[in-house]
Coordinates of C-alpha atoms in Angstrom, one line a residue:
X1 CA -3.0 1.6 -28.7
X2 CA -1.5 4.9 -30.2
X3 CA -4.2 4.5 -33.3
X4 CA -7.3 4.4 -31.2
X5 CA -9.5 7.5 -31.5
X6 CA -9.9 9.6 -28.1
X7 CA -13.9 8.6 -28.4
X8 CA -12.2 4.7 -29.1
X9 CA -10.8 5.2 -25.8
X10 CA -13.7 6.4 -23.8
X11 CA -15.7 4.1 -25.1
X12 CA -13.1 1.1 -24.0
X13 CA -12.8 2.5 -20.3
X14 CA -16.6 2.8 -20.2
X15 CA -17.0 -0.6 -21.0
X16 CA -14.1 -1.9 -18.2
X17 CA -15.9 0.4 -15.7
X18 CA -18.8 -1.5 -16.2
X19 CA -17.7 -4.2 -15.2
X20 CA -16.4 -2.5 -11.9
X21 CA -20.2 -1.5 -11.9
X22 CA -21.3 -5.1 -12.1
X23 CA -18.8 -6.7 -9.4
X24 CA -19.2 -3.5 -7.1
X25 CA -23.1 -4.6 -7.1
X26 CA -22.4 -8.0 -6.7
X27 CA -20.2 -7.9 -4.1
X28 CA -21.8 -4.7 -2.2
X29 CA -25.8 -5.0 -2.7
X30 CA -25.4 -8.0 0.5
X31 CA -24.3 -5.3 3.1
X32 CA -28.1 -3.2 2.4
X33 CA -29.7 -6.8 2.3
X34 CA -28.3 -8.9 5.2
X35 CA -31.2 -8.4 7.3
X36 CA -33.4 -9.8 4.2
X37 CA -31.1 -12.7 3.8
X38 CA -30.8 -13.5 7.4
X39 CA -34.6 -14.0 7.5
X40 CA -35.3 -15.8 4.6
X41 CA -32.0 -17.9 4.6
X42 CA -31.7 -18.8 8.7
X43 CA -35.4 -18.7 9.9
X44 CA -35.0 -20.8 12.8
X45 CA -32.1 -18.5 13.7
X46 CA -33.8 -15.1 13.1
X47 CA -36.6 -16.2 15.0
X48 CA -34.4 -17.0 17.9
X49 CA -31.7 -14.1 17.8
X50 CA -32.3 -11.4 15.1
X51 CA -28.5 -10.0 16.0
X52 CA -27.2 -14.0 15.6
X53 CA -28.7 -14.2 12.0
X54 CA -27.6 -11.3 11.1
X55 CA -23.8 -11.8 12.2
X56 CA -24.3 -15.4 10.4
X57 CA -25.4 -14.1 7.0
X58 CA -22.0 -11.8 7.4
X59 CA -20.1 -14.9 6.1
X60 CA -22.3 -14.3 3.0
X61 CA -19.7 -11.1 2.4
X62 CA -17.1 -13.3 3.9
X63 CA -17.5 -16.1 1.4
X64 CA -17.4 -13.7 -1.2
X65 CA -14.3 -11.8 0.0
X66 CA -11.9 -15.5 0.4
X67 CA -12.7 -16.1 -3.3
X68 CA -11.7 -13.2 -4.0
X69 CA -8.5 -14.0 -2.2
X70 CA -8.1 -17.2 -3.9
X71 CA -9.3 -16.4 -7.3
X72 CA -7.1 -13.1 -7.9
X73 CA -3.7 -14.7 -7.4
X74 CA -4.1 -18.4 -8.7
X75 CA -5.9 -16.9 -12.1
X76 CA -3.6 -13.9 -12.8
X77 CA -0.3 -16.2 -12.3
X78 CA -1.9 -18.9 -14.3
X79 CA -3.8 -16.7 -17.2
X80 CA -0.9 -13.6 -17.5
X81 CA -0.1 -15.2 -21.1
X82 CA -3.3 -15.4 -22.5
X83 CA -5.0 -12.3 -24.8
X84 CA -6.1 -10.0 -22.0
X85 CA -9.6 -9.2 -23.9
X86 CA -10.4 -12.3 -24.1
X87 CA -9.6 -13.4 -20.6
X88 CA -11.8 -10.8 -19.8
X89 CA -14.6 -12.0 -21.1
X90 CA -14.8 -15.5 -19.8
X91 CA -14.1 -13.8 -16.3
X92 CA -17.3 -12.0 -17.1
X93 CA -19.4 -14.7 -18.5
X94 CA -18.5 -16.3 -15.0
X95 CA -19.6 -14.0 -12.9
X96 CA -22.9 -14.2 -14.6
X97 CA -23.4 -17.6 -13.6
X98 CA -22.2 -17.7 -10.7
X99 CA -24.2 -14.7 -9.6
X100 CA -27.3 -16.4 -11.1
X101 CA -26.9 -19.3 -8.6
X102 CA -26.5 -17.2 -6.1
X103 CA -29.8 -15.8 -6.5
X104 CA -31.5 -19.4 -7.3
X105 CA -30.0 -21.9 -4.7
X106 CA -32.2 -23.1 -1.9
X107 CA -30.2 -22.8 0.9
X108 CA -27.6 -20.6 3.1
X109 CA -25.1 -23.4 2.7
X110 CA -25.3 -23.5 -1.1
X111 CA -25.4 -20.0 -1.8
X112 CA -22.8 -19.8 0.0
X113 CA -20.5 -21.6 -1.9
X114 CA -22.1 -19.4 -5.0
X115 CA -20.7 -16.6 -3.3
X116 CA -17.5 -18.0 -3.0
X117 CA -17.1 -19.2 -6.7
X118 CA -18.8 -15.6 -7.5
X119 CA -15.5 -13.9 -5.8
X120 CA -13.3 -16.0 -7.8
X121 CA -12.9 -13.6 -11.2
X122 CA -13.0 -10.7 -8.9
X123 CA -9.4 -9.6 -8.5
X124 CA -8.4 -11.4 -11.9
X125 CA -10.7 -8.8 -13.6
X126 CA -9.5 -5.8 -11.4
X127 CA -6.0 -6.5 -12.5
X128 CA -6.4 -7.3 -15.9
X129 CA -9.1 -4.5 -16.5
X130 CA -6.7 -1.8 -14.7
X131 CA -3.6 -2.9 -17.0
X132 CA -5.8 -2.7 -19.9
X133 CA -6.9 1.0 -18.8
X134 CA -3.3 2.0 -17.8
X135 CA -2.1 1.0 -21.3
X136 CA -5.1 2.9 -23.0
X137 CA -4.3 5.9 -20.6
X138 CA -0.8 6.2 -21.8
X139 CA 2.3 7.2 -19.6
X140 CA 2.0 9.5 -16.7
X141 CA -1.9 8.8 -16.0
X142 CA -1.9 4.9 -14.5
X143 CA -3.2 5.8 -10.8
X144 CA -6.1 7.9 -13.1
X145 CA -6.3 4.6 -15.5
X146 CA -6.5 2.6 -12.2
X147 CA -9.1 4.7 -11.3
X148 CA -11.3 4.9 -13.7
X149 CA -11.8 1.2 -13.7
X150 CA -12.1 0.9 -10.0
X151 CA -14.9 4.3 -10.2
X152 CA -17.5 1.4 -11.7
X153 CA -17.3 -0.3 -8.6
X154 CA -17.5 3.2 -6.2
X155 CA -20.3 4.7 -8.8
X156 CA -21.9 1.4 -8.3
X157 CA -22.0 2.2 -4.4
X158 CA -23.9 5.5 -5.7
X159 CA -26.5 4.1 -8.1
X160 CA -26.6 -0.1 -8.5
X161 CA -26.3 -0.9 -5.0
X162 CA -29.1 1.0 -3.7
X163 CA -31.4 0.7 -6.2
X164 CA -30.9 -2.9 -6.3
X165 CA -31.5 -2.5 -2.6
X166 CA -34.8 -1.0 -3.2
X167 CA -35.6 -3.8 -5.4
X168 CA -34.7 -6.6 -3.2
X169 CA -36.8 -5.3 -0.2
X170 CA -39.5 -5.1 -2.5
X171 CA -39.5 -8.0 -4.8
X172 CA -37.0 -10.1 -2.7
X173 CA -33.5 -10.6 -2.7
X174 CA -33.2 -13.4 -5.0
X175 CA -34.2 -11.1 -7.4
X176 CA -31.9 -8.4 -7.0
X177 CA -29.1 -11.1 -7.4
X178 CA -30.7 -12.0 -10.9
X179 CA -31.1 -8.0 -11.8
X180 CA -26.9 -8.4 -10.9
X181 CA -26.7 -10.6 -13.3
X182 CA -28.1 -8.8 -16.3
X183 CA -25.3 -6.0 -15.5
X184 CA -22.9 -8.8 -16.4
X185 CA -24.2 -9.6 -19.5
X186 CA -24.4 -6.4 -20.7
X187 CA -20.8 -5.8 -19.5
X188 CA -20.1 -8.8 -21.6
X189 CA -20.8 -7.6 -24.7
X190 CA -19.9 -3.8 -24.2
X191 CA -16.2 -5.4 -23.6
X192 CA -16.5 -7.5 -26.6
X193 CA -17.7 -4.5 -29.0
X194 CA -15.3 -1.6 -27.3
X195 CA -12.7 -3.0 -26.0
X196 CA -9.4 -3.5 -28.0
X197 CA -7.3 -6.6 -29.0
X198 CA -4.7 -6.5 -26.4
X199 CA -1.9 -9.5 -26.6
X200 CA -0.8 -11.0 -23.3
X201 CA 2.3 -10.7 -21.5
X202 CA 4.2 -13.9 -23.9
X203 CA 7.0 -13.9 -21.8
X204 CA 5.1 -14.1 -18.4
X205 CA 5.7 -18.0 -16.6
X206 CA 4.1 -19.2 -13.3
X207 CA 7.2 -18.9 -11.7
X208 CA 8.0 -15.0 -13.1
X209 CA 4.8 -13.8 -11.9
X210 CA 4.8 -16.1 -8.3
X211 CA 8.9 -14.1 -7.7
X212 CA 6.4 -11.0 -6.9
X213 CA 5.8 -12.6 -3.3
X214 CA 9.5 -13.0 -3.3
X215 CA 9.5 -9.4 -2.5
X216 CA 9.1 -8.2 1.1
X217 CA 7.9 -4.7 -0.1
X218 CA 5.3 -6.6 -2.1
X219 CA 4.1 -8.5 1.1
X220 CA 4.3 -5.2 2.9
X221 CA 2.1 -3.6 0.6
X222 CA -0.2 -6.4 0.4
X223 CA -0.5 -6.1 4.2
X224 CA -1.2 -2.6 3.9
X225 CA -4.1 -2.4 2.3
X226 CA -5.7 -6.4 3.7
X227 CA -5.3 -4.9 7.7
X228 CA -6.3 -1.1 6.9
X229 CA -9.1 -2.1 4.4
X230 CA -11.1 -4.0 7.0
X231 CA -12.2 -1.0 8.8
X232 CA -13.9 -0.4 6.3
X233 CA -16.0 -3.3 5.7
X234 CA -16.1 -3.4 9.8
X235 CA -18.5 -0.5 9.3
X236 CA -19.7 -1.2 5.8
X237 CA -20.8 -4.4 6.2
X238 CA -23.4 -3.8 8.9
X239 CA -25.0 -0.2 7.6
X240 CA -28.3 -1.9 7.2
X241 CA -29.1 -2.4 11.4
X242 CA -27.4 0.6 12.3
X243 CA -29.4 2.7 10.4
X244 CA -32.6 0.8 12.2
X245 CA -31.1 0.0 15.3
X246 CA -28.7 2.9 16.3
X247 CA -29.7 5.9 14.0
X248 CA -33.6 5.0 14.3
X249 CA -34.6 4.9 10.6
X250 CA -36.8 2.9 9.2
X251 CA -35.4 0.4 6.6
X252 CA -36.2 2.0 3.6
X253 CA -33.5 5.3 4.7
X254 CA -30.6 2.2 4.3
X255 CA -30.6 2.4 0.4
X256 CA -30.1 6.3 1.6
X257 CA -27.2 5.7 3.6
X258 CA -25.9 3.7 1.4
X259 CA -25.8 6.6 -1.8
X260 CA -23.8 8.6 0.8
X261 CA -21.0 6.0 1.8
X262 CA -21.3 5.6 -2.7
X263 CA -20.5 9.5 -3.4
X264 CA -17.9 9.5 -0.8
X265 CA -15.9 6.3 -2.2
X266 CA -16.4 7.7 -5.8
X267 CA -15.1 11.0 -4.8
X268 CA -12.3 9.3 -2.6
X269 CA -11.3 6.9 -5.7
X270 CA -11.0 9.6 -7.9
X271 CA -8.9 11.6 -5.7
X272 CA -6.9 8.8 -4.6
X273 CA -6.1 7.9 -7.9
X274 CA -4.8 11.4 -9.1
X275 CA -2.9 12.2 -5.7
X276 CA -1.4 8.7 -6.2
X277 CA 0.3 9.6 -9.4
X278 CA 2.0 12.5 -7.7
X279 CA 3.0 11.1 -4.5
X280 CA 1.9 6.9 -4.0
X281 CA 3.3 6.8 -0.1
X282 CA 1.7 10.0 1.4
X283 CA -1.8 9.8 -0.6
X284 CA -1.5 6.3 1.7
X285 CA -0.6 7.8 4.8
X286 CA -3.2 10.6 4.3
X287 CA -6.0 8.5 3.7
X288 CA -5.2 6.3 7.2
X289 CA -5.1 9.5 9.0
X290 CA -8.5 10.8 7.6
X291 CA -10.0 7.6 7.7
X292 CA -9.2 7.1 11.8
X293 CA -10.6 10.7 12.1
X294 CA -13.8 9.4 10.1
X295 CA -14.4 6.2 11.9
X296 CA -13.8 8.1 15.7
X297 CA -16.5 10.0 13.9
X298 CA -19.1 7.7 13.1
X299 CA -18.8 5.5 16.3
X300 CA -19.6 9.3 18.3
X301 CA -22.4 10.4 15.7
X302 CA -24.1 7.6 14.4
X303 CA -26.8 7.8 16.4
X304 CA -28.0 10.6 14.9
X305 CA -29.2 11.2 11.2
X306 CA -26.7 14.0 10.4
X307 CA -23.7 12.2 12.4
X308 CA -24.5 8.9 10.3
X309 CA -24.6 10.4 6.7
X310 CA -21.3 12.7 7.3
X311 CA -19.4 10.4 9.2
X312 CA -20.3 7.3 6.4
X313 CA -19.5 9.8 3.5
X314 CA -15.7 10.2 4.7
X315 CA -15.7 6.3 5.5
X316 CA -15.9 5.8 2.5
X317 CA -14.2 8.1 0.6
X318 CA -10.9 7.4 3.0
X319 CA -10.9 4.5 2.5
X320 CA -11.4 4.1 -1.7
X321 CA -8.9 6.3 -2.2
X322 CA -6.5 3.9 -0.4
X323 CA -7.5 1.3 -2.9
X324 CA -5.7 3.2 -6.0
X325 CA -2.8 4.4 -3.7
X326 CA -2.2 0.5 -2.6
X327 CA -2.5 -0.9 -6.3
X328 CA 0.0 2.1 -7.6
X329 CA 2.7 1.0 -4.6
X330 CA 2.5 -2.8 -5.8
X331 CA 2.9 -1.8 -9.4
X332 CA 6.1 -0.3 -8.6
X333 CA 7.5 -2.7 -6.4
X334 CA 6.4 -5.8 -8.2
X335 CA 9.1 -5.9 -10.9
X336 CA 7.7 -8.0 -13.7
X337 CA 5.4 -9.3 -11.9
X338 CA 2.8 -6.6 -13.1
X339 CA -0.6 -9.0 -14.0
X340 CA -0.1 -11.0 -10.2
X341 CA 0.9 -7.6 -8.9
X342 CA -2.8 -5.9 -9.7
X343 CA -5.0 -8.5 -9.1
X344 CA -3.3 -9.0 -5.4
X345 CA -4.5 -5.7 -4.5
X346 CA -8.1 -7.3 -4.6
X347 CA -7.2 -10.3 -2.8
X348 CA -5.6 -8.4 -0.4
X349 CA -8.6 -5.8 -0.1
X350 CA -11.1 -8.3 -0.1
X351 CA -8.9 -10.4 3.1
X352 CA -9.6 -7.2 4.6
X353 CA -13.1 -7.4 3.4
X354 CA -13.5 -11.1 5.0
X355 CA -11.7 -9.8 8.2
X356 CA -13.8 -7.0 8.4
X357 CA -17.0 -8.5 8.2
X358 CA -16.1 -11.2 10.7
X359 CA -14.6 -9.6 13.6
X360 CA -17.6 -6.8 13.1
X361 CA -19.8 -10.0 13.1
X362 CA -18.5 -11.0 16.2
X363 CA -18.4 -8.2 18.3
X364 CA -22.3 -8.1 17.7
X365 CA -22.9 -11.3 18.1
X366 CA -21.5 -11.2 22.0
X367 CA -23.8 -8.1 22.4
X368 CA -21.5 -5.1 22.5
X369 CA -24.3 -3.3 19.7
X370 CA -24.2 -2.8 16.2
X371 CA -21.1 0.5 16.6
X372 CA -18.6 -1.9 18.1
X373 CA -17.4 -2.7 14.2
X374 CA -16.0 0.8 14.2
X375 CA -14.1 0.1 17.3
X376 CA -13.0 -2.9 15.2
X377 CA -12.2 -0.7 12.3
X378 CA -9.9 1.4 14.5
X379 CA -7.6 -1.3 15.4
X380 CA -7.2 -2.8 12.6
X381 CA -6.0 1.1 11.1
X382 CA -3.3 0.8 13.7
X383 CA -1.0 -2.3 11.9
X384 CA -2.2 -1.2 8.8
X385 CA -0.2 2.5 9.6
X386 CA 2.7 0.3 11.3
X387 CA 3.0 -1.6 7.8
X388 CA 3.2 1.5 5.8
X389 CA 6.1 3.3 7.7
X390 CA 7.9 -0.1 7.6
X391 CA 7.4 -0.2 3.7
X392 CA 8.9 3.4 3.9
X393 CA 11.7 2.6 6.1
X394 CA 12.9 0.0 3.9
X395 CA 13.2 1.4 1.1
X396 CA 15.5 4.5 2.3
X397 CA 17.5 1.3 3.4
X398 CA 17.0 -0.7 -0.3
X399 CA 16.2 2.1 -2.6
X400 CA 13.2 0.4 -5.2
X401 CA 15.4 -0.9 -8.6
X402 CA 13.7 -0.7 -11.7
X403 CA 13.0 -4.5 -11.6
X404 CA 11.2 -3.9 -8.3
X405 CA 12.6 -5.0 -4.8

């Protein structure tokens, strides 16, 4: 990588943050159309209960999320041998399709299973991608090489998903599913023009990148970031009827709301990633303690337009910049287990995702109103902290080897 131009570079990372673009629309644009889906997907159910169809097309995200879970660690293990470019891009010609069906299946039950096979590349990509960027970065810079990747999918929450929002409440959401798409494609062939040859790891077995979850700091980590992160989509997922429902705004402010939570998890990725080169452990107890501050926040202000907009902007940003944080602490403590090692993070973001989304679902559904998610959110910070200091008591009792305990 040492021969690449500095322009080479740029143009390699733009290409992988694309691709964060894409998957950040794919997996996001669902949270500022679930009313939409709801009532074109569940009629009989929206016509009944409006707060019922709207906690049932959560497992939309939910689907999503578990094949992310299932995806990132069975296709990194299997695929850590293979050319990392090239893996790449079949990852990306299949979330194309899937993410086409998704948008032309009939019913809730099949796209549902789209969804699914949609989240299956997800934290395959993320890992790969991130390796690929830390390598191009050079030493010194992986939490900002980590970041950069993971800033398609924030920047995404700034610009695709609410302007595919727009789209999808005006021409339908099957439609803004397809416009997903076509950011796939494209992402395809920027990576196959820009991005480097990069060999796989030729050494890397099944059973060398499975040892990872041999390691309790591993799991630990893992935990971390699965419990914490589903706060966040607690809250996230249902921004759509809490700006209608609790704030008062019409639906066409969600796309709004949804720039804000965007700038605050591009800003809080960025910073994440930096703070996590200097000090991995305390950028992750920092951003817990901000991000219970911010969700105390939103469940007391949401109600009105000012509290809603400040309170989602440090949502956000809290928790993205856990997300770099989390991926830097499993790089260290996975040994050689590097490729598993990213592409967990995503499975274990996106459990938090699934979690998230469900008990938030819930708690509407038995008609404590559309803030209860926060409450949600809260508790699950409070393992999420408990799993860090653990991590952090461990290892003054097992100091980290250079294989990775």
């Amino acid at each position: 990588m040492n021969t690449l131009s500095p322009a080479r570079v740029r143009l390699a990372l733009l290409a992988l943050a694309l691709g964060g673009f894409g998957i950040g629309s794919t997996e996001f644009v669902a949270m500022g159309l679930l009313p939409n889906l709801a009532a074109d997907l569940l009629p009989q159910v929206w016509a009944t209960s409006q707060e019922d169809a709207i906690a049932q097309a959560g497992w939309l995200i939910s689907a999503y999320a578990l094949g992310v879970v299932v995806g990132a660690p069975t296709i990194a293990a299997l695929a850590a041998r293979f050319p990392r470019k090239q893996l790449l891009l079949w990852l990306l010609a299949a979330f194309t399709i899937a993410t086409v069906l998704s948008a032309v299946l009939p019913s809730f039950g099949l796209v549902l299973v789209a969804r699914f096979i949609a989240g299956l590349p997800h934290g395959a990509y993320f890992g790969i991608a991130t390796l690929v960027a830390a390598s191009l970065m050079g030493e010194g810079k992986r939490g900002r090489g980590v970041a950069l990747v993971l800033s398609g999918l924030t920047i995404a929450n700034v610009i695709g998903v609410p302007l595919i929002t727009l789209l999808g409440q005006s021409a339908g959401w099957r439609i803004a599913y397809l416009a997903v798409a076509a950011i796939f494609a494209i992402t395809f062939v920027a990576v196959a023009l820009a991005v480097p040859f990069q060999a796989g790891d030729k050494e890397a077995t099944l059973k060398r990148e499975l040892a990872a979850f041999s390691r309790p700091q591993v799991w630990l980590a893992l935990l971390t970031g699965a419990i914490g992160f589903g706060g966040f989509f607690a809250v996230y997922s249902y921004v759509a009827p809490v700006v209608t429902n609790v704030t008062g705004r019409d639906e066409t402010f969600v796309p709004i709301a949804l720039v804000v939570i965007g700038l605050g998890m591009t800003i809080g990725n960025l910073a994440g990633g930096r703070a996590s080169d200097h000090h991995v452990m305390g950028t992750i107890f920092v951003c817990f303690g901000l991000f219970v501050l911010s969700l105390t926040a939103f469940a007391l202000t949401a109600h009105t337009t000012v509290g809603l907009l400040v309170s989602l902007f440090f949502v956000g940003g809290a928790a993205s910049a856990l997300s770099p944080a989390v991926q830097s602490r499993l790089m260290d403590v996975a040994g050689d287990s590097q490729t598993l090692a990213a592409a967990a993070n995503h499975a274990a973001l996106n459990i938090g995702n699934s979690l998230g989304a469900y008990l938030g679902g819930i708690t509407i559904a038995a008609g404590l109103g559309y803030l209860s998610p926060s409450v949600v959110g809260l508790a699950l910070c409070i393992p999420g902290i408990g799993l860090a200091l653990w991590s952090v008591l461990l290892q003054r009792r097992r100091p980290l080897r250079a294989s990775g305990l």
